[in-house]
């Protein structure tokens, strides 16, 4: 029951599979393998990057929030200290702190908020600003106003007079802010501790370059993943070549064997391919023996049957009833014809020739000239194309089709076309055609339609089957169809040279 359910499921999937998806897939196994590996690696990299980016984002936000609370604690202590000082002492303390150096904050006192040019919006910077603002306001609710922002050193003003930090003496800021050689964003906290009194605090985060953590996928990581993808594709290509190489050799050997050649697969490579090559060689030998035995069998049957058929014909001569004697003669003649036709079918399908390059103009031209000398009307245009095959076998196959066209039609036309890697020969007659339901049975042995019996009473009904066997042995295909304008057409497709 489980196997039946599995088969039903796969059939359902096959019916539901979109045809456009099948058309998008490449034809070769190598290309499909590389496509699957590429998509698999890309999918795994995208999923891994998503997981990595989510993890780094959470970790960075957590670390930055903890650092922000540490900076906020120092800012709160500084604001409380300066708020406790008398107004006229505040500037003195600030100057002493500047001369001493080593403080966490660069501090200035202003009578209004200093306008700053903030850095561009950044997720980690927003976390810092929100955390510090929330902590300072929560612990110092008495402040009149609080402004927290980030600014780059070259754009940072430190007082209402518009003095930039780059204009200050170096010993005032060298232990507090980082300007050279690699500038870092500066955190500025401005707190209004009294009406008209603003305290200006500038400092760095514990990790001055924390904003770089906001990009979990820097260019270096993308480059590494691109190199990884190329490496995987290269190794996949090597593995796929190892796999598809023997398959291609097996396919070529099978195709050559189907054309009557005797290819030999080298028994080298992986264990699986060696076993396949050995199995192919054994199969080839069995088929060759079978074909030889079949030919010997048909020859023996033909020889053995002719003697009793001849004896029966002689005995019928001794019959007194003329009508009975004529019926016996007719049956024996038909039996003799069937035996000869079967033997001829075997011999015609197994002509021992070497493959060679054949000029279709030369071969078809001779056949057309012979037909015209016999009084038939045949139209043919030279094409200049060639095919690879057995000349006598192909001539016999095409000759059978041309004979049928001339027997059953008033005239025939032969056309040759060039396709992608193939040659197409179309033989059309101008006869009555064939019923559509009878097209599939025309290749069966001894099948003859009513029109055929009247037009050619000496035929055996084996010509089409012989022609198809020969063409298939050349790696081609024979299709029969009714022409839209009347008559039957035979389309032969053969591989190109």
Phi, psi and omega in degrees: 000323180293320179295321178297320178295320178296316180298319179296321181296316181293322176296321180294319179296318179298322179287327183276345182298129181294138181291329180296329179292320177296322180291331180286334182290139176292160186280321187278152178293323179299313180294320179295320179296316179294322178297314180296317180295319179297312180296321179296315180294317179298318180296317179294322179293318179296316179295317178297319177296321179296314179295316181296316180295319178296318179296313181295324180297313178296318180294316181296317179297321179294315180295318181293323179294320177295318178296323180296319178295326177293316178295320180299322180297318177294320179295321179298317179297318180294317180296316179297321181294311181290331177292331180280344181279149172298154185302318185283352178265342187297314182294324178297316180295320180298317180294321178295319179296323179294319181289326181287322182070174175084005179276160181287324186247144162272124190239140171216154178250133183225157179269002177202167179293137177274126181283128183240154174260100187289158175289168178296156180301139181212136183303315180291322177297321178296323178298316180298310184298317180293318181295314181293315181300315182294319183290317182293314179297323180294326183262343177232070182292346183281354180295144178282325180200157180214129178234127179234131181201165174249144177214153177279148186302321183287350180244015189260117173267147186247353179207177182290340180284354178085022177285129180270156184294333179290345180270354182279156175301144186296323184288349176286329190236351189297333180264000184244314185242157181244112183246317182236153354276346183239101184294143178241149179299139184254132177273126181242125177243120178243118183242128175272102185274337178211163176301124181078008180232111180244133177258126186254117180239125178236134182204175175254155172289157177307322170254099187302331184254038183296337182295337179293338178286352180286345178252097182287347182236075180291167180304327181297323179291319177297321178297317179298318180291326177295318177297320177299316179298315179297321179296315179297318180296320179297313179295323178296321179296319179297313180296317180297322177296322176299323183281312187280337179301305176299325178296319177295319178297319178295319179296316179296321180293319179296320179294318179295320179294324177294337178269006176098001178276175180235073182287153178236122177275129177292132181271064178228163179106211183290163180299320181297318181289323177299317178295321178296317179297319178294319178295322179295317179297318179295320178296318180299317180295321179295319180294318179298316178297321179297316180295319178296317179296323180295316180296318179296322180296314181294323178296317179295317179299316180299316181293318183290328182281334183294324181295308178294329178295319178296319179298319179296321178297320179293321180291327179294337179293340181271000177287139181279329183279116181296321181295316179294319179297321179293321179295319178297318178299319181295317179294319180292323176297320179294319178296317179297322179294321180294320179296313179297320180295319179296317179294319179296324178298317179294317182291320181293329182277352184226061179276125185273100179221161172269148177288140178211169179280128186243131175276117180295326179298316182293313184293310181292325180299318178295320180294321180292318179297318179297320180293321180291323177296331178278003176093011181266156179258113182228127177259134181207138178241131182297147185238336181074021182256159180228156175226164178253125181178192178267117187300311183294320181296314179295321179298321180292319180295311181292326178297320177299317180292320179293321178298318178298317181297323181281329179289316190258355178232162182288329179204173183223154176231135177243123179234142180234132180233155177251123176252192179282101180071020181208165176237138182240122178248124181243123177245116184240138173252172180245035179272198183283350183083189184228139175305141184301323183288346181263354183299321184289339184265355184295335181274351180289143181294140177067016176267121179223132180280168184300318180297323180292324180295322180286324184281326184219091185283348183264000182283160180253349185079024182248350188297316181293320178297319178297315181299316181295320180298318180294316181294319177295326177295338176269010181078020182250195183211144178239124180236138177248139179202159176277133179287142180302332182263009178109150180091169180257140177235138177251123182251117179255127177245120181236148176297146178284172180288000000 
